[in-house]
Coordinates of N, CA, C and O in Angstrom, one line a residue:
X29 N -16.2 -7.9 15.4 CA -15.1 -7.7 16.3 C -15.5 -6.6 17.3 O -16.4 -5.8 17.1
X30 N -14.7 -6.6 18.4 CA -15.0 -5.6 19.5 C -14.4 -4.2 19.1 O -13.6 -4.1 18.2
X31 N -14.9 -3.2 19.8 CA -14.4 -1.9 19.6 C -12.9 -1.8 19.9 O -12.2 -1.1 19.2
X32 N -12.5 -2.6 20.9 CA -11.0 -2.6 21.2 C -10.2 -3.2 20.1 O -9.1 -2.7 19.8
X33 N -10.7 -4.3 19.5 CA -10.0 -4.9 18.4 C -10.0 -3.9 17.2 O -9.0 -3.8 16.5
X34 N -11.1 -3.2 17.0 CA -11.1 -2.2 15.9 C -10.1 -1.1 16.1 O -9.4 -0.7 15.2
X35 N -10.0 -0.6 17.3 CA -9.1 0.4 17.7 C -7.6 -0.1 17.5 O -6.8 0.7 17.0
X36 N -7.4 -1.3 17.8 CA -6.1 -1.9 17.6 C -5.7 -2.0 16.1 O -4.5 -1.7 15.7
X37 N -6.6 -2.3 15.2 CA -6.4 -2.3 13.8 C -6.0 -0.9 13.3 O -5.0 -0.7 12.6
X38 N -6.7 0.1 13.8 CA -6.4 1.5 13.4 C -5.0 1.9 13.9 O -4.2 2.5 13.2
X39 N -4.8 1.7 15.2 CA -3.5 2.0 15.7 C -2.3 1.4 15.0 O -1.3 2.0 14.7
X40 N -2.5 0.1 14.6 CA -1.5 -0.7 13.9 C -1.3 0.0 12.5 O -0.2 0.1 12.0
X41 N -2.4 0.3 11.8 CA -2.3 0.9 10.5 C -1.5 2.2 10.5 O -0.7 2.5 9.7
X42 N -1.8 3.1 11.5 CA -1.1 4.3 11.7 C 0.4 4.1 12.0 O 1.2 4.7 11.3
X43 N 0.6 3.2 12.9 CA 2.0 2.9 13.3 C 2.9 2.3 12.2 O 4.0 2.7 11.9
X44 N 2.3 1.2 11.6 CA 3.1 0.5 10.7 C 3.1 1.1 9.3 O 4.2 1.2 8.6
X45 N 1.9 1.4 8.8 CA 1.9 1.9 7.4 C 2.3 3.3 7.3 O 3.2 3.7 6.5
X46 N 1.7 4.2 8.0 CA 2.0 5.6 7.9 C 3.3 6.0 8.6 O 4.1 6.7 7.9
X47 N 3.5 5.6 9.8 CA 4.7 6.1 10.5 C 5.9 5.3 10.1 O 7.0 5.9 10.0
X48 N 5.9 4.0 10.0 CA 7.1 3.2 9.7 C 7.2 3.0 8.2 O 8.3 2.6 7.7
X49 N 6.2 3.4 7.4 CA 6.3 3.2 5.9 C 6.3 1.8 5.5 O 6.8 1.5 4.4
X50 N 5.8 0.9 6.3 CA 5.7 -0.6 6.0 C 4.5 -0.8 5.1 O 3.4 -1.1 5.5
X51 N 4.7 -0.6 3.8 CA 3.5 -0.6 2.8 C 3.0 -2.0 2.7 O 1.8 -2.2 2.3
X52 N 3.8 -3.0 2.9 CA 3.3 -4.4 2.8 C 2.2 -4.7 3.9 O 1.4 -5.6 3.6
X53 N 2.2 -4.0 5.0 CA 1.2 -4.2 6.0 C -0.2 -3.9 5.5 O -1.2 -4.4 6.1
X54 N -0.3 -3.1 4.5 CA -1.6 -2.7 3.9 C -2.3 -4.0 3.5 O -3.6 -4.0 3.5
X55 N -1.6 -5.0 3.0 CA -2.3 -6.2 2.6 C -3.1 -6.9 3.7 O -4.1 -7.4 3.5
X56 N -2.5 -6.8 4.9 CA -3.2 -7.4 6.1 C -4.3 -6.5 6.7 O -5.2 -7.0 7.3
X57 N -4.2 -5.2 6.5 CA -5.0 -4.3 7.2 C -6.1 -3.6 6.4 O -6.9 -2.9 7.0
X58 N -6.0 -3.7 5.1 CA -6.9 -3.0 4.2 C -7.8 -3.9 3.4 O -7.3 -4.8 2.7
X59 N -9.1 -3.7 3.4 CA -10.1 -4.4 2.7 C -9.9 -4.1 1.2 O -9.6 -2.9 0.8
X60 N -10.2 -5.0 0.3 CA -10.0 -4.8 -1.2 C -10.9 -3.7 -1.7 O -10.6 -3.0 -2.7
X61 N -12.1 -3.4 -1.0 CA -13.0 -2.4 -1.5 C -12.8 -1.0 -0.8 O -13.5 -0.1 -1.0
X62 N -11.8 -0.9 0.0 CA -11.4 0.4 0.7 C -11.1 1.4 -0.4 O -10.2 1.2 -1.2
X63 N -11.8 2.5 -0.4 CA -11.7 3.4 -1.5 C -11.1 4.8 -1.0 O -11.5 5.3 0.0
X64 N -10.1 5.2 -1.8 CA -9.5 6.5 -1.6 C -9.8 7.4 -2.8 O -9.4 7.1 -3.9
X65 N -10.6 8.4 -2.6 CA -11.1 9.3 -3.6 C -10.0 9.8 -4.5 O -9.0 10.3 -4.0
X66 N -10.1 9.6 -5.8 CA -9.1 10.1 -6.8 C -7.9 9.2 -6.9 O -7.0 9.5 -7.7
X67 N -7.8 8.2 -6.1 CA -6.6 7.3 -6.2 C -7.0 5.9 -6.6 O -6.4 5.3 -7.5
X68 N -8.0 5.3 -5.9 CA -8.3 3.9 -6.2 C -8.8 3.2 -5.0 O -9.3 3.8 -4.1
X69 N -8.7 1.8 -5.1 CA -9.3 1.0 -4.0 C -8.2 0.0 -3.6 O -7.3 -0.4 -4.3
X70 N -8.5 -0.5 -2.3 CA -7.7 -1.6 -1.8 C -6.3 -1.2 -1.3 O -5.9 0.0 -1.3
X71 N -5.5 -2.2 -1.0 CA -4.2 -2.0 -0.5 C -3.3 -1.2 -1.5 O -2.4 -0.4 -1.0
X72 N -3.5 -1.5 -2.8 CA -2.6 -0.7 -3.7 C -2.9 0.8 -3.7 O -1.9 1.6 -3.8
X73 N -4.1 1.2 -3.5 CA -4.4 2.6 -3.3 C -3.8 3.2 -2.1 O -3.3 4.3 -2.1
X74 N -3.8 2.4 -1.0 CA -3.2 2.9 0.2 C -1.7 3.0 0.0 O -1.1 4.0 0.4
X75 N -1.1 2.0 -0.6 CA 0.4 2.1 -0.8 C 0.7 3.4 -1.7 O 1.7 4.1 -1.4
X76 N -0.1 3.6 -2.7 CA 0.1 4.8 -3.6 C 0.0 6.1 -2.7 O 0.8 7.0 -2.8
X77 N -1.1 6.2 -2.0 CA -1.4 7.4 -1.2 C -0.3 7.6 -0.2 O 0.3 8.8 0.0
X78 N 0.1 6.6 0.6 CA 1.2 6.8 1.6 C 2.5 7.1 0.9 O 3.2 8.0 1.4
X79 N 2.8 6.5 -0.2 CA 4.0 6.8 -0.9 C 4.1 8.3 -1.3 O 5.2 8.9 -1.2
X80 N 3.0 8.8 -1.8 CA 2.9 10.3 -2.1 C 3.4 11.1 -1.0 O 4.2 12.0 -1.1
X81 N 2.8 10.9 0.2 CA 3.0 11.7 1.4 C 4.4 11.4 2.0 O 5.1 12.3 2.4
X82 N 4.8 10.2 2.0 CA 6.1 9.8 2.6 C 7.3 10.3 1.7 O 8.4 10.5 2.1
X83 N 7.0 10.4 0.4 CA 8.0 11.0 -0.5 C 8.1 12.5 -0.3 O 9.2 13.1 -0.2
X84 N 7.0 13.2 -0.1 CA 7.0 14.6 0.2 C 7.5 14.9 1.6 O 8.2 15.9 1.8
X85 N 7.2 14.1 2.5 CA 7.6 14.3 3.9 C 8.2 13.0 4.5 O 7.5 12.2 5.2
X86 N 9.5 12.7 4.2 CA 10.1 11.4 4.6 C 10.1 11.2 6.1 O 10.1 10.0 6.5
X87 N 10.1 12.2 6.8 CA 10.1 12.1 8.3 C 8.7 12.2 8.9 O 8.5 12.5 10.1
X88 N 7.7 11.9 8.1 CA 6.3 12.1 8.5 C 6.0 11.3 9.8 O 6.4 10.1 9.9
X89 N 5.3 11.9 10.7 CA 4.9 11.2 11.9 C 3.4 11.6 12.2 O 3.1 12.8 12.2
X90 N 2.6 10.6 12.3 CA 1.2 10.8 12.6 C 1.0 10.5 14.1 O 1.2 9.4 14.5
X91 N 0.6 11.5 14.9 CA 0.4 11.3 16.3 C -1.1 11.2 16.6 O -1.8 12.1 16.2
X92 N -1.5 10.2 17.3 CA -2.9 10.0 17.7 C -3.1 10.9 18.9 O -2.5 10.7 19.9
X93 N -4.0 11.9 18.7 CA -4.3 12.7 19.8 C -5.5 12.2 20.6 O -5.6 12.4 21.8
X94 N -6.5 11.6 19.9 CA -7.7 11.0 20.5 C -8.2 9.9 19.6 O -8.1 10.0 18.4
X95 N -8.7 8.9 20.2 CA -9.2 7.7 19.5 C -10.5 7.2 20.2 O -10.4 6.9 21.4
X96 N -11.6 7.2 19.4 CA -12.9 6.8 20.0 C -13.5 5.8 19.1 O -13.4 5.9 17.8
X97 N -14.1 4.7 19.6 CA -14.7 3.7 18.8 C -16.2 3.5 19.2 O -16.5 3.5 20.4
X98 N -17.0 3.2 18.2 CA -18.4 2.8 18.5 C -18.8 1.9 17.3 O -18.7 2.3 16.2
X99 N -19.3 0.7 17.7 CA -19.7 -0.2 16.7 C -18.5 -0.6 15.8 O -17.4 -0.9 16.3
X100 N -18.6 -0.5 14.5 CA -17.5 -0.8 13.6 C -16.8 0.4 13.1 O -16.0 0.3 12.2
X101 N -17.0 1.6 13.7 CA -16.3 2.8 13.4 C -15.4 3.3 14.4 O -15.6 3.2 15.6
X102 N -14.2 3.8 14.0 CA -13.2 4.3 14.8 C -12.9 5.7 14.4 O -12.6 6.0 13.2
X103 N -13.0 6.7 15.3 CA -12.7 8.1 15.0 C -11.4 8.4 15.6 O -11.1 8.1 16.8
X104 N -10.6 9.1 14.9 CA -9.2 9.5 15.3 C -8.9 10.9 15.0 O -9.2 11.4 13.9
X105 N -8.4 11.6 16.0 CA -8.0 13.0 15.8 C -6.4 12.9 15.8 O -5.8 12.4 16.7
X106 N -5.9 13.4 14.7 CA -4.4 13.2 14.4 C -3.7 14.5 14.3 O -4.3 15.5 13.8
X107 N -2.5 14.5 14.6 CA -1.6 15.6 14.3 C -0.5 15.0 13.4 O 0.2 14.1 13.9
X108 N -0.3 15.5 12.2 CA 0.8 15.1 11.3 C 1.9 16.1 11.3 O 1.6 17.3 11.2
X109 N 3.1 15.6 11.4 CA 4.3 16.5 11.4 C 5.3 15.9 10.4 O 5.4 14.7 10.3
X110 N 6.0 16.8 9.8 CA 7.0 16.4 8.9 C 7.7 17.6 8.3 O 7.4 18.7 8.5
X111 N 8.7 17.3 7.5 CA 9.5 18.3 6.8 C 9.3 18.1 5.3 O 9.5 17.0 4.8
X112 N 9.0 19.1 4.6 CA 8.7 19.0 3.1 C 10.0 18.9 2.4 O 10.6 19.9 1.9
X113 N 10.5 17.7 2.2 CA 11.8 17.4 1.5 C 11.6 16.8 0.1 O 12.7 16.5 -0.5
X114 N 10.4 16.5 -0.3 CA 10.2 16.0 -1.7 C 9.0 16.6 -2.3 O 8.3 17.4 -1.7
X115 N 8.8 16.4 -3.6 CA 7.6 17.0 -4.3 C 6.3 16.5 -3.7 O 6.2 15.3 -3.3
X116 N 5.4 17.4 -3.7 CA 4.0 17.1 -3.3 C 3.1 17.5 -4.5 O 2.8 18.7 -4.7
X117 N 2.8 16.6 -5.4 CA 2.2 17.0 -6.7 C 3.2 17.8 -7.4 O 4.4 17.4 -7.6
X118 N 2.8 19.0 -7.8 CA 3.6 19.9 -8.6 C 4.4 20.9 -7.7 O 5.0 21.8 -8.2
X119 N 4.3 20.7 -6.4 CA 4.9 21.6 -5.4 C 6.3 21.0 -5.1 O 6.4 20.0 -4.5
X120 N 7.4 21.7 -5.5 CA 8.7 21.2 -5.2 C 9.0 21.3 -3.7 O 8.4 22.1 -3.0
X121 N 10.0 20.5 -3.3 CA 10.4 20.5 -1.8 C 10.8 21.9 -1.4 O 11.5 22.7 -2.2
X122 N 10.4 22.3 -0.2 CA 10.8 23.6 0.4 C 11.7 23.5 1.6 O 12.2 24.5 2.0
X123 N 11.8 22.3 2.2 CA 12.5 22.1 3.4 C 11.8 22.7 4.6 O 12.4 22.7 5.7
X124 N 10.6 23.1 4.5 CA 9.9 23.7 5.6 C 9.2 22.6 6.5 O 8.6 21.7 6.0
X125 N 9.3 22.8 7.8 CA 8.5 21.9 8.7 C 7.0 22.2 8.6 O 6.7 23.4 8.5
X126 N 6.2 21.2 8.8 CA 4.8 21.4 8.7 C 4.1 20.7 9.8 O 4.6 19.6 10.3
X127 N 2.9 21.2 10.2 CA 2.1 20.5 11.2 C 0.7 20.6 10.6 O 0.2 21.7 10.2
X128 N 0.0 19.5 10.6 CA -1.4 19.4 10.0 C -2.3 18.6 10.9 O -1.9 17.6 11.4
X129 N -3.5 19.2 11.2 CA -4.5 18.4 12.0 C -5.4 17.7 11.0 O -5.7 18.2 9.9
X130 N -5.8 16.5 11.4 CA -6.7 15.7 10.6 C -7.7 15.0 11.5 O -7.3 14.5 12.6
X131 N -8.9 14.8 11.0 CA -9.9 14.0 11.7 C -10.3 12.9 10.7 O -10.7 13.1 9.6
X132 N -10.2 11.6 11.2 CA -10.4 10.5 10.3 C -11.4 9.5 11.0 O -11.3 9.3 12.2
X133 N -12.4 9.1 10.2 CA -13.3 8.0 10.7 C -13.0 6.8 9.8 O -13.1 6.9 8.6
X134 N -12.7 5.7 10.4 CA -12.4 4.4 9.7 C -13.5 3.4 10.1 O -13.8 3.2 11.3
X135 N -14.0 2.7 9.1 CA -14.9 1.6 9.4 C -14.0 0.3 9.3 O -13.3 0.1 8.3
X136 N -14.2 -0.5 10.3 CA -13.4 -1.8 10.4 C -14.3 -2.9 10.2 O -15.3 -3.0 10.9
X137 N -14.0 -3.8 9.3 CA -14.8 -5.0 9.0 C -13.9 -6.2 9.0 O -12.9 -6.3 8.2
X138 N -14.1 -7.2 9.9 CA -13.3 -8.4 9.9 C -11.8 -8.2 10.0 O -11.0 -8.8 9.4
X139 N -11.5 -7.2 10.8 CA -10.1 -6.9 11.1 C -9.4 -6.1 10.0 O -8.1 -5.9 10.1
X140 N -10.1 -5.5 9.1 CA -9.5 -4.7 8.0 C -10.3 -3.4 7.9 O -11.5 -3.3 8.1
X141 N -9.6 -2.4 7.4 CA -10.2 -1.1 7.2 C -11.1 -1.2 5.9 O -10.6 -1.6 4.9
X142 N -12.3 -0.9 6.1 CA -13.3 -1.1 5.0 C -13.7 0.2 4.3 O -13.9 0.2 3.1
X143 N -13.7 1.3 5.1 CA -14.1 2.6 4.5 C -13.4 3.7 5.3 O -13.0 3.5 6.5
X144 N -13.3 4.8 4.7 CA -12.7 6.0 5.4 C -13.5 7.3 5.0 O -14.0 7.4 3.9
X145 N -13.5 8.1 6.0 CA -14.0 9.5 5.8 C -13.0 10.4 6.6 O -12.7 10.1 7.8
X146 N -12.4 11.3 5.9 CA -11.4 12.2 6.6 C -11.5 13.6 6.2 O -12.0 13.9 5.1
X147 N -11.0 14.5 7.1 CA -11.0 15.9 6.9 C -9.7 16.4 7.5 O -9.5 16.4 8.7
X148 N -8.8 16.9 6.6 CA -7.5 17.4 7.0 C -7.4 18.9 6.6 O -8.1 19.3 5.7
X149 N -6.5 19.6 7.2 CA -6.3 21.0 6.9 C -5.3 21.1 5.8 O -4.2 21.6 5.9
X150 N -5.8 20.8 4.6 CA -5.0 20.8 3.4 C -4.6 22.3 3.0 O -3.5 22.6 2.5
X151 N -5.5 23.2 3.3 CA -5.2 24.6 3.0 C -4.1 25.1 3.9 O -3.1 25.7 3.5
X152 N -4.1 24.8 5.2 CA -3.1 25.2 6.1 C -1.7 24.5 5.8 O -0.7 25.2 5.9
X153 N -1.8 23.3 5.3 CA -0.5 22.6 4.8 C 0.1 23.4 3.7 O 1.3 23.7 3.7
X154 N -0.7 23.8 2.7 CA -0.2 24.5 1.5 C 0.3 25.9 1.9 O 1.2 26.4 1.3
X155 N -0.3 26.5 2.9 CA 0.1 27.8 3.3 C 1.5 27.6 4.0 O 2.4 28.4 3.8
X156 N 1.6 26.6 4.8 CA 2.9 26.4 5.5 C 4.1 26.1 4.6 O 5.2 26.5 4.9
X157 N 3.8 25.4 3.4 CA 4.9 25.2 2.5 C 5.1 26.3 1.5 O 5.9 26.2 0.6
X158 N 4.2 27.3 1.6 CA 4.4 28.4 0.7 C 3.7 28.3 -0.7 O 3.9 29.1 -1.6
X159 N 2.9 27.2 -0.8 CA 2.2 27.1 -2.1 C 1.0 28.1 -2.3 O 0.6 28.4 -3.4
X160 N 0.5 28.5 -1.2 CA -0.5 29.5 -1.1 C -0.1 30.6 -0.1 O 0.2 30.3 1.0
X161 N 0.0 31.9 -0.6 CA 0.4 32.9 0.4 C -0.6 33.1 1.5 O -1.8 33.1 1.2
X162 N -0.2 33.2 2.7 CA -1.1 33.4 3.9 C -1.9 34.6 3.7 O -3.1 34.6 4.1
X163 N -1.4 35.6 3.0 CA -2.2 36.9 2.8 C -3.4 36.6 1.8 O -4.3 37.5 1.8
X164 N -3.4 35.6 1.1 CA -4.5 35.3 0.2 C -5.7 34.7 0.9 O -6.8 34.7 0.4
X165 N -5.5 34.3 2.1 CA -6.5 33.7 2.9 C -7.0 34.7 3.9 O -6.2 35.3 4.6
X166 N -8.3 34.8 4.1 CA -8.8 35.9 5.0 C -8.9 35.5 6.4 O -9.1 36.3 7.3
X167 N -8.8 34.2 6.7 CA -8.8 33.8 8.1 C -7.4 33.8 8.7 O -6.5 33.6 8.0
X168 N -7.3 34.0 10.0 CA -6.0 34.0 10.6 C -5.4 32.6 10.5 O -6.1 31.6 10.7
X169 N -4.1 32.6 10.2 CA -3.4 31.3 10.2 C -2.6 31.2 11.5 O -1.9 32.1 11.9
X170 N -2.8 30.1 12.1 CA -2.1 29.8 13.4 C -0.8 29.2 13.1 O -0.8 28.1 12.4
X171 N 0.4 29.8 13.5 CA 1.7 29.1 13.2 C 1.7 27.7 13.7 O 1.1 27.4 14.8
X172 N 2.4 26.8 13.1 CA 2.5 25.4 13.4 C 2.9 25.2 14.9 O 2.3 24.4 15.6
X173 N 3.8 26.0 15.4 CA 4.3 25.9 16.8 C 3.2 26.3 17.8 O 3.4 26.0 19.0
X174 N 2.2 27.0 17.4 CA 1.1 27.4 18.3 C -0.2 26.6 18.2 O -1.1 26.8 18.9
X175 N -0.2 25.6 17.2 CA -1.4 24.9 17.0 C -1.9 23.9 18.1 O -3.0 23.6 18.2
X176 N -1.0 23.5 18.9 CA -1.3 22.6 20.0 C -1.7 23.3 21.3 O -2.0 22.6 22.3
X177 N -1.7 24.5 21.3 CA -2.0 25.3 22.5 C -3.5 25.3 22.8 O -4.4 25.3 22.0

């Protein structure tokens, strides 16, 4: 497939599965061997992972800031925003708004996501919802409203 086709698969995955919560779309967009560390493989793993985050952040929105493709890989710089209205693991809802940056590389094979490598600011997310006090971290924390500057 072309890099443009691969980018379209990634855009559709973000829009339909993550932003709209259409978990059935994972069957069309995710390869059976797609692995999510600690969760599992294939469309079922994606549905489980997305459900965890959409339960914790029902208004979750993933904004594509930059998208670049080469060969069968698509790199995406994302900003995730939402309000912590449900449990995230053992962290109860706080009602706090959050903003998290993430960089994701997806491999696309035959129109489906085949592999993922991602790095998100999980520490910053936990600081924003109060699970880790900002004072416990030695680096300066940039408030969510200032992260896009």
